[in-house]
Short mmCIF file of C-alpha atoms in Angstrom, two decimals:
data_model
loop_
_atom_site.label_atom_id
_atom_site.label_comp_id
_atom_site.label_asym_id
_atom_site.label_seq_id
_atom_site.Cartn_x
_atom_site.Cartn_y
_atom_site.Cartn_z
CA MET H 1 0.00 0.00 0.00
CA ILE H 2 1.00 3.61 -0.53
CA MET H 3 0.78 5.52 2.70
CA ALA H 4 0.57 9.20 3.47
CA SER H 5 3.16 10.91 5.58
CA GLY H 6 3.22 9.71 9.15
CA HIS H 7 4.41 11.05 12.45
CA GLY H 8 7.10 10.14 14.91
CA GLY H 9 8.19 10.63 18.47
CA ALA H 10 11.32 12.23 19.79
CA LYS H 11 14.61 10.45 19.50
CA ALA H 12 15.48 8.35 22.50
CA GLN H 13 19.25 8.94 22.26
CA ASP H 14 21.87 11.18 20.71
CA LEU H 15 23.90 8.58 18.82
CA GLY H 16 27.19 10.49 19.12
CA PRO H 17 29.93 8.98 16.92
CA PHE H 18 27.41 6.46 15.53
CA ALA H 19 25.14 9.17 14.08
CA ARG H 20 24.96 9.47 10.29
CA PRO H 21 23.98 12.97 9.11
CA ASN H 22 22.44 11.89 5.80
CA VAL H 23 18.69 11.28 5.70
CA SER H 24 17.18 9.14 2.95
CA VAL H 25 14.30 10.33 0.79
CA LEU H 26 11.83 8.03 2.55
CA ASN H 27 12.99 9.04 6.05
CA ARG H 28 13.18 12.77 5.38
CA PRO H 29 10.73 14.65 7.63
CA HIS H 30 7.86 16.52 6.00
CA PRO H 31 6.27 18.31 8.98
CA GLU H 32 4.01 20.36 6.72
CA TYR H 33 2.35 17.09 5.58
CA ASP H 34 2.40 15.17 8.88
CA ALA H 35 -0.94 14.28 10.43
CA ALA H 36 -1.83 16.82 13.12
CA GLY H 37 -3.55 14.27 15.35
CA ILE H 38 -6.30 14.76 17.94
CA PRO H 39 -5.01 15.85 21.39
CA GLN H 40 -6.31 13.73 24.27
CA GLY H 41 -4.71 15.20 27.40
CA ALA H 42 -1.14 13.89 27.62
CA PHE H 43 -1.69 11.78 24.49
CA THR H 44 -2.38 12.42 20.81
CA ALA H 45 -4.50 10.12 18.65
CA PHE H 46 -3.72 9.66 14.95
CA PRO H 47 -6.64 8.01 13.12
CA LYS H 48 -6.19 6.86 9.51
CA LEU H 49 -8.23 5.20 6.78
CA GLN H 50 -6.61 3.54 3.75
CA THR H 51 -8.57 2.24 0.79
CA THR H 52 -7.09 0.40 -2.16
CA PHE H 53 -8.52 -0.87 -5.44
CA GLN H 54 -6.27 -3.49 -7.03
CA TYR H 55 -6.20 -5.69 -10.11
CA GLU H 56 -4.26 -8.96 -9.85
CA SER H 57 -3.43 -11.20 -12.84
CA ASN H 58 -2.89 -14.48 -10.93
CA ILE H 59 -4.85 -14.49 -7.67
CA PHE H 60 -4.04 -18.16 -6.87
CA ALA H 61 -0.33 -17.87 -7.74
CA ASP H 62 -0.42 -20.96 -9.95
CA GLN H 63 -0.53 -21.86 -13.64
CA SER H 64 -4.25 -21.14 -14.02
CA ASP H 65 -3.55 -17.38 -14.37
CA THR H 66 -6.94 -16.53 -12.84
CA SER H 67 -7.41 -12.76 -12.51
CA ASP H 68 -9.69 -10.61 -10.34
CA THR H 69 -10.03 -7.24 -8.66
CA VAL H 70 -10.07 -6.59 -4.92
CA TRP H 71 -11.16 -3.75 -2.63
CA ILE H 72 -9.05 -3.28 0.50
CA VAL H 73 -10.29 -1.11 3.37
CA ALA H 74 -7.98 -0.57 6.34
CA PRO H 75 -8.83 1.77 9.23
CA SER H 76 -6.25 2.22 11.99
CA VAL H 77 -5.39 4.43 14.95
CA GLU H 78 -2.21 5.17 16.88
CA ILE H 79 -2.27 6.88 20.29
CA GLN H 80 1.07 8.34 21.31
CA SER H 81 2.19 10.02 24.53
CA ASP H 82 3.41 13.64 24.52
CA TRP H 83 5.71 13.30 27.53
CA PRO H 84 9.11 15.07 27.51
CA ARG H 85 10.77 11.82 28.65
CA HIS H 86 9.78 8.21 28.07
CA GLN H 87 7.12 7.27 25.52
CA LEU H 88 4.03 5.07 25.31
CA THR H 89 2.27 4.11 22.07
CA LEU H 90 -0.92 2.10 21.55
CA SER H 91 -1.90 1.07 18.02
CA ALA H 92 -4.72 -0.92 16.47
CA GLY H 93 -5.83 -1.66 12.94
CA PHE H 94 -8.24 -3.69 10.84
CA GLU H 95 -8.15 -4.72 7.16
CA ALA H 96 -10.92 -6.19 5.00
CA ASP H 97 -10.06 -7.64 1.58
CA ARG H 98 -13.03 -8.29 -0.73
CA TYR H 99 -12.63 -9.90 -4.16
CA ASN H 100 -15.10 -9.22 -6.96
CA SER H 101 -15.53 -12.81 -8.24
CA HIS H 102 -13.69 -15.13 -5.82
CA ALA H 103 -15.13 -14.89 -2.30
CA ILE H 104 -12.90 -17.80 -1.21
CA LEU H 105 -10.06 -15.24 -1.05
CA ASP H 106 -11.94 -12.72 1.15
CA THR H 107 -10.16 -12.12 4.46
CA ASN H 108 -10.31 -9.99 7.60
CA SER H 109 -7.12 -9.20 9.48
CA TRP H 110 -6.42 -7.04 12.52
CA ASN H 111 -3.74 -6.09 15.02
CA VAL H 112 -3.30 -4.47 18.43
CA ALA H 113 0.05 -3.47 19.91
CA LEU H 114 1.50 -1.61 22.88
CA ALA H 115 5.02 -0.19 22.95
CA GLY H 116 6.89 1.75 25.62
CA ARG H 117 10.29 3.42 25.88
CA LEU H 118 12.01 4.12 29.19
CA ASP H 119 14.77 6.73 29.08
CA VAL H 120 16.69 5.20 31.97
CA LEU H 121 19.69 7.49 31.66
CA ARG H 122 20.86 10.05 29.15
CA SER H 123 22.98 7.25 27.65
CA ALA H 124 20.65 4.27 28.15
CA THR H 125 17.16 3.30 26.98
CA LEU H 126 14.89 0.32 27.45
CA ASN H 127 12.06 -0.55 25.04
CA LEU H 128 9.24 -2.99 25.69
CA SER H 129 6.56 -3.93 23.18
CA GLY H 130 3.97 -6.60 22.56
CA GLY H 131 0.97 -7.30 20.44
CA TYR H 132 -1.48 -9.75 18.98
CA SER H 133 -2.65 -9.95 15.39
CA ARG H 134 -4.63 -11.96 12.89
CA GLN H 135 -2.58 -12.08 9.68
CA VAL H 136 -2.89 -13.46 6.15
CA GLU H 137 -0.07 -15.26 4.38
CA SER H 138 0.44 -14.14 0.80
CA LYS H 139 -0.62 -16.61 -1.89
CA THR H 140 2.83 -16.13 -3.44
CA SER H 141 4.55 -17.39 -0.26
CA PRO H 142 6.93 -20.34 -0.76
CA ASN H 143 5.13 -22.00 2.19
CA THR H 144 1.85 -22.45 0.27
CA GLN H 145 0.90 -26.13 -0.01
CA PRO H 146 -0.07 -27.45 -3.47
CA GLY H 147 -3.82 -27.33 -4.14
CA THR H 148 -4.51 -24.55 -1.61
CA SER H 149 -7.15 -22.10 -2.85
CA SER H 150 -8.11 -20.09 0.24
CA PRO H 151 -5.56 -17.85 1.92
CA VAL H 152 -3.69 -19.22 4.94
CA THR H 153 -4.57 -17.17 8.04
CA TYR H 154 -2.84 -17.29 11.41
CA ASP H 155 -2.74 -15.62 14.81
CA LEU H 156 0.55 -14.16 15.98
CA GLY H 157 1.34 -13.16 19.56
CA GLU H 158 4.64 -11.44 20.25
CA ALA H 159 6.66 -9.72 22.98
CA HIS H 160 9.95 -7.85 22.64
CA VAL H 161 12.47 -6.27 25.01
CA THR H 162 15.34 -4.16 23.66
CA GLY H 163 17.98 -2.13 25.42
CA ALA H 164 20.89 0.09 24.42
CA TYR H 165 23.76 1.83 26.17
CA LEU H 166 25.87 4.52 24.49
CA GLY H 167 29.38 5.35 25.67
CA ALA H 168 31.98 7.76 24.32
CA ARG H 169 33.07 5.34 21.58
CA THR H 170 31.10 2.21 22.37
CA LYS H 171 27.51 1.13 21.93
CA LEU H 172 26.05 -1.97 23.56
CA SER H 173 22.62 -3.24 22.55
CA GLY H 174 20.53 -6.36 22.77
CA HIS H 175 17.03 -7.71 22.46
CA LEU H 176 14.90 -10.62 23.61
CA ASP H 177 11.99 -11.76 21.46
CA PHE H 178 9.14 -14.22 21.87
CA MET H 179 6.70 -15.09 19.07
CA ASP H 180 3.83 -17.57 18.96
CA TRP H 181 2.20 -18.66 15.66
CA ARG H 182 -1.19 -20.44 15.42
CA PHE H 183 -2.32 -21.39 11.89
CA ASP H 184 -5.87 -22.00 10.61
CA ALA H 185 -6.72 -24.76 8.15
CA ALA H 186 -6.87 -23.80 4.46
CA ARG H 187 -9.28 -25.08 1.78
CA THR H 188 -9.22 -26.27 -1.81
CA ASP H 189 -11.63 -24.82 -4.38
CA LEU H 190 -13.89 -27.87 -3.76
CA GLY H 191 -14.04 -27.16 -0.02
CA SER H 192 -11.68 -29.90 1.16
CA ILE H 193 -9.65 -29.07 4.27
CA ILE H 194 -5.85 -28.67 4.09
CA PRO H 195 -4.43 -28.80 7.66
CA GLU H 196 -1.94 -26.13 8.64
CA ASP H 197 -1.70 -26.76 12.40
CA GLN H 198 1.55 -28.69 11.91
CA ARG H 199 3.07 -25.20 11.59
CA ASN H 200 1.98 -24.04 15.08
CA HIS H 201 5.10 -23.11 17.00
CA THR H 202 6.86 -20.66 19.29
CA GLN H 203 10.19 -18.96 18.79
CA THR H 204 12.37 -17.52 21.55
CA SER H 205 15.47 -15.58 20.52
CA ALA H 206 18.20 -13.42 22.02
CA THR H 207 20.64 -11.08 20.28
CA GLY H 208 23.57 -9.08 21.63
CA ARG H 209 25.73 -6.56 19.82
CA ALA H 210 28.79 -4.44 20.61
CA ASP H 211 29.94 -1.51 18.43
CA TYR H 212 33.19 0.45 18.64
CA ALA H 213 33.68 3.73 16.76
CA PHE H 214 37.19 4.45 15.49
CA SER H 215 35.98 7.78 14.15
CA PRO H 216 32.68 9.53 13.34
CA ASN H 217 32.87 7.82 9.92
CA ILE H 218 33.68 4.20 10.73
CA ALA H 219 32.81 1.69 13.43
CA VAL H 220 33.12 -2.07 13.80
CA PHE H 221 30.66 -4.44 15.44
CA VAL H 222 30.23 -7.99 16.66
CA GLU H 223 26.72 -9.44 16.80
CA ALA H 224 25.70 -12.84 18.16
CA SER H 225 22.23 -14.37 18.27
CA ALA H 226 20.57 -17.64 19.22
CA ASP H 227 17.01 -18.86 18.88
CA GLN H 228 14.90 -21.87 19.77
CA ARG H 229 11.86 -22.95 17.70
CA ARG H 230 9.44 -25.40 19.29
CA TYR H 231 6.53 -26.99 17.41
CA GLN H 232 3.30 -28.17 18.97
CA GLN H 233 2.88 -31.38 16.97
CA LYS H 234 5.36 -34.28 16.99
CA PRO H 235 5.61 -37.53 15.00
CA PRO H 236 3.62 -39.68 14.37
CA LEU H 237 1.02 -36.91 14.07
CA VAL H 238 3.28 -35.19 11.55
CA LEU H 239 6.04 -36.38 9.21
CA LEU H 240 8.86 -34.40 10.84
CA ASP H 241 9.92 -33.17 14.25
CA ARG H 242 10.46 -29.53 13.26
CA ASP H 243 12.02 -28.38 16.55
CA SER H 244 15.32 -26.63 15.92
CA ASN H 245 18.02 -24.42 17.41
CA GLY H 246 19.85 -21.71 15.50
CA GLU H 247 22.96 -19.64 16.11
CA SER H 248 24.69 -16.90 14.17
CA VAL H 249 27.69 -14.61 14.61
CA LEU H 250 28.35 -11.59 12.42
CA VAL H 251 31.42 -9.34 12.34
CA GLY H 252 31.25 -6.18 10.31
CA SER H 253 31.39 -2.43 9.99
CA SER H 254 29.03 0.52 9.93
CA PHE H 255 30.42 3.42 7.93
CA GLN H 256 30.05 6.68 6.12
CA ILE H 257 32.17 7.13 2.96
CA THR H 258 32.45 10.87 2.17
CA HIS H 259 28.98 12.46 2.24
CA VAL H 260 27.26 10.18 -0.27
CA ILE H 261 27.44 6.58 1.03
CA ASP H 262 26.65 5.05 4.42
CA GLY H 263 25.40 1.77 5.81
CA GLU H 264 26.68 -1.45 7.35
CA VAL H 265 27.96 -4.80 6.16
CA GLY H 266 28.54 -7.95 8.19
CA VAL H 267 29.68 -11.51 7.45
CA GLY H 268 30.00 -14.53 9.72
CA TYR H 269 28.69 -17.96 10.59
CA LEU H 270 25.14 -19.33 10.46
CA ARG H 271 23.85 -22.67 11.76
CA ARG H 272 20.47 -24.37 12.25
CA GLY H 273 20.18 -27.86 13.71
CA TYR H 274 16.95 -29.90 13.73
CA ASP H 275 15.89 -32.44 16.34
CA ASP H 276 14.63 -34.80 13.64
CA PRO H 277 17.51 -37.05 12.48
CA THR H 278 16.15 -37.04 8.91
CA ALA H 279 16.31 -33.23 8.66
CA LYS H 280 19.72 -32.10 7.55
CA THR H 281 21.55 -29.58 9.76
CA PHE H 282 22.64 -26.46 7.88
CA SER H 283 25.81 -24.54 8.66
CA GLY H 284 27.66 -22.05 6.53
CA VAL H 285 28.38 -18.42 5.79
CA GLY H 286 25.95 -15.81 7.14
CA ALA H 287 25.77 -12.28 5.77
CA ARG H 288 23.80 -9.03 5.95
CA ALA H 289 24.22 -5.70 4.16
CA ASP H 290 22.32 -2.43 4.07
CA VAL H 291 24.02 0.37 2.11
CA ASN H 292 22.61 3.77 1.13
CA TRP H 293 23.89 5.87 -1.77
CA TYR H 294 22.73 9.49 -1.74
CA VAL H 295 22.99 10.04 -5.48
CA THR H 296 21.65 13.60 -5.17
CA PRO H 297 19.74 15.36 -2.39
CA LEU H 298 16.56 14.15 -4.14
CA ILE H 299 17.56 10.54 -4.99
CA THR H 300 18.50 7.75 -2.58
CA ALA H 301 19.55 4.28 -3.76
CA THR H 302 19.59 1.40 -1.27
CA LEU H 303 21.27 -2.00 -1.57
CA GLY H 304 20.24 -4.81 0.77
CA ALA H 305 21.33 -8.43 1.16
CA ALA H 306 20.76 -11.16 3.74
CA ARG H 307 21.16 -14.90 4.22
CA SER H 308 18.99 -16.85 6.65
CA VAL H 309 17.43 -20.27 7.32
CA GLU H 310 13.62 -20.17 7.30
CA ASP H 311 11.08 -22.79 8.39
CA SER H 312 9.10 -24.40 5.58
CA GLY H 313 5.33 -24.72 5.47
CA LEU H 314 5.52 -27.94 3.44
CA PRO H 315 4.69 -31.09 5.45
CA ASN H 316 7.80 -33.04 4.34
CA VAL H 317 10.42 -30.26 4.55
CA ALA H 318 11.91 -28.72 7.69
CA GLY H 319 13.34 -25.53 6.17
CA TYR H 320 15.12 -23.74 3.39
CA VAL H 321 18.11 -21.42 3.01
CA ASP H 322 17.02 -17.98 1.82
CA ASN H 323 19.54 -15.81 -0.05
CA ALA H 324 18.01 -12.42 -0.84
CA VAL H 325 19.30 -9.25 -2.49
CA SER H 326 17.41 -6.03 -3.19
CA VAL H 327 17.96 -2.68 -4.86
CA ARG H 328 15.66 0.31 -4.37
CA ALA H 329 15.70 3.88 -5.67
CA ASP H 330 13.56 6.65 -4.15
CA TYR H 331 13.13 9.94 -6.01
CA GLU H 332 11.61 13.06 -4.47
CA LEU H 333 10.18 14.47 -7.69
CA LEU H 334 8.34 17.14 -5.72
CA ARG H 335 8.32 17.94 -2.03
CA ASN H 336 5.05 16.00 -1.73
CA LEU H 337 5.54 13.45 -4.55
CA ILE H 338 7.89 10.46 -4.08
CA LEU H 339 8.54 7.80 -6.74
CA THR H 340 10.06 4.40 -5.89
CA ALA H 341 11.50 1.62 -8.03
CA GLN H 342 12.49 -1.68 -6.39
CA PHE H 343 14.01 -4.98 -7.48
CA ARG H 344 14.36 -7.99 -5.17
CA ASP H 345 15.66 -11.46 -5.93
CA ALA H 346 15.37 -14.43 -3.56
CA SER H 347 17.03 -17.79 -4.05
CA ASP H 348 15.54 -20.50 -1.80
CA ARG H 349 17.37 -23.82 -1.52
CA TYR H 350 15.44 -26.45 0.48
CA VAL H 351 17.12 -28.54 3.17
CA GLY H 352 16.81 -32.30 2.72
CA ILE H 353 15.08 -32.37 -0.69
CA ASP H 354 16.12 -31.52 -4.24
CA ARG H 355 14.31 -28.22 -4.79
CA HIS H 356 15.61 -24.77 -5.64
CA ASP H 357 13.34 -21.73 -6.12
CA HIS H 358 14.23 -18.48 -7.83
CA ARG H 359 11.86 -15.60 -6.96
CA PRO H 360 12.43 -12.23 -8.72
CA PHE H 361 10.20 -9.28 -7.80
CA VAL H 362 9.88 -5.80 -9.35
CA ALA H 363 7.77 -2.91 -8.04
CA LEU H 364 7.04 0.71 -9.01
CA ARG H 365 5.25 3.00 -6.57
CA GLY H 366 4.24 6.63 -6.29
CA SER H 367 3.04 8.55 -3.22
CA TRP H 368 1.46 11.99 -3.52
CA LEU H 369 0.67 13.90 -0.32
CA LEU H 370 -1.99 16.50 -1.13
CA ASN H 371 -2.06 17.97 2.39
CA ARG H 372 -1.95 16.84 6.02
CA ARG H 373 -5.14 14.86 5.66
CA VAL H 374 -5.18 13.36 2.15
CA GLY H 375 -2.72 11.20 0.24
CA LEU H 376 -2.93 9.37 -3.09
CA GLY H 377 -0.84 6.53 -4.43
CA ALA H 378 -0.39 4.13 -7.31
CA SER H 379 1.61 0.92 -7.57
CA TYR H 380 2.61 -1.84 -9.95
CA SER H 381 4.40 -5.09 -9.09
CA HIS H 382 5.55 -8.18 -10.99
CA GLN H 383 6.57 -11.40 -9.23
CA GLU H 384 7.76 -14.73 -10.60
CA GLN H 385 8.64 -18.13 -9.16
CA HIS H 386 10.88 -20.56 -11.03
CA SER H 387 11.20 -23.86 -9.19
CA ASP H 388 13.69 -26.58 -10.20
CA GLY H 389 14.38 -30.14 -9.07
CA PRO H 390 12.46 -33.43 -8.87
CA GLN H 391 10.40 -32.07 -5.92
CA ARG H 392 9.94 -28.61 -7.40
CA GLY H 393 7.05 -26.31 -6.58
CA VAL H 394 4.68 -24.39 -8.84
CA ASN H 395 6.01 -21.96 -11.45
CA PHE H 396 3.98 -18.77 -11.79
CA THR H 397 3.97 -15.08 -12.62
CA ASP H 398 1.77 -12.50 -10.90
CA ASP H 399 1.14 -8.84 -11.76
CA LYS H 400 -0.66 -6.33 -9.55
CA VAL H 401 -1.82 -2.79 -10.32
CA GLY H 402 -3.39 -0.67 -7.61
CA ILE H 403 -4.53 2.83 -6.66
CA ASN H 404 -4.63 4.00 -3.08
CA LEU H 405 -6.37 6.73 -1.06
CA VAL H 406 -5.30 7.69 2.47
CA LEU H 407 -7.33 9.87 4.81
CA GLN H 408 -5.71 10.84 8.11
CA TYR H 409 -6.24 13.38 10.83
#
């Protein structure tokens, strides 16, 4: 969706030698177009309504190439504190998707979340957040089981704790995360049930990071993380015991090269081991990159890359190795008109079976902020999946064209 300009709270910390003076096109403040909000004592409420009309060329993401149009209506509200120190934010939203000719794809999703920031010291902050949501998995997801016609819906509960301490040249940070997924059964076009509860699981993870700044332009970091994934169902109810433990260590640098390039790059070690003896343990090189090139004051180009091991939604496969790269360019054509072009390519190699998916994605978007209360947008995207191997998945292409209206106060 194309969204109108938002709003933000005060910065929790002065980042000192880790601050980067450049601001990307998408992150550049536009206070003259920010929602004013509705004051409520020590809080301000920011209501919003987004509506989208979209045409999609392949709604089932398969070789049938069935097309349809969909109306999407999404009201939301964020209530944010106006305190000089600390911050509290409550948010809630709802989305209804209604297809013109294929009611089997109609969905309702929603979310509620609460987030708080404690400014413990001038140099230290603590953030706590949690929420619960009903979400819809995209039909183009690599986790879609063959023959599934209805969308896969699931409930997600989550809680997060993050903390950071800033010294003269050092920065220490870490976070603890807990997430709980509960999947609903899907259906075929004939109404048959496709179970998805074998995917119900929890994930507990911890990450710690230490940064050291040699100068205002270059710093090095070490980041270590570990997670535990525990599934509700065990054999013989399911084919595999999907429980696993993962670890990763990254060593890298955050940097600013002259006044036109900044970002961070890290490489290291990645491992995921499964409890099931038939599921192959993966270990190898881990990597992550996020680099910004400020081509001109009005154009920002961003390069991203990451390697991770993801859980599979297929009954006979524990997981797959995801190698993803992306390039995005944002152009501020006018103060209130931003154009975006994006290319992403994912290469998914499945663990334990002979299957390799190639998933290119291209998107063009435009966002026009008429004033503080009204925004318009348009978007186009093209996605493909090319699957190889004896146990390959479905090959498809999918095009989407949409227009978007945002009303906010």
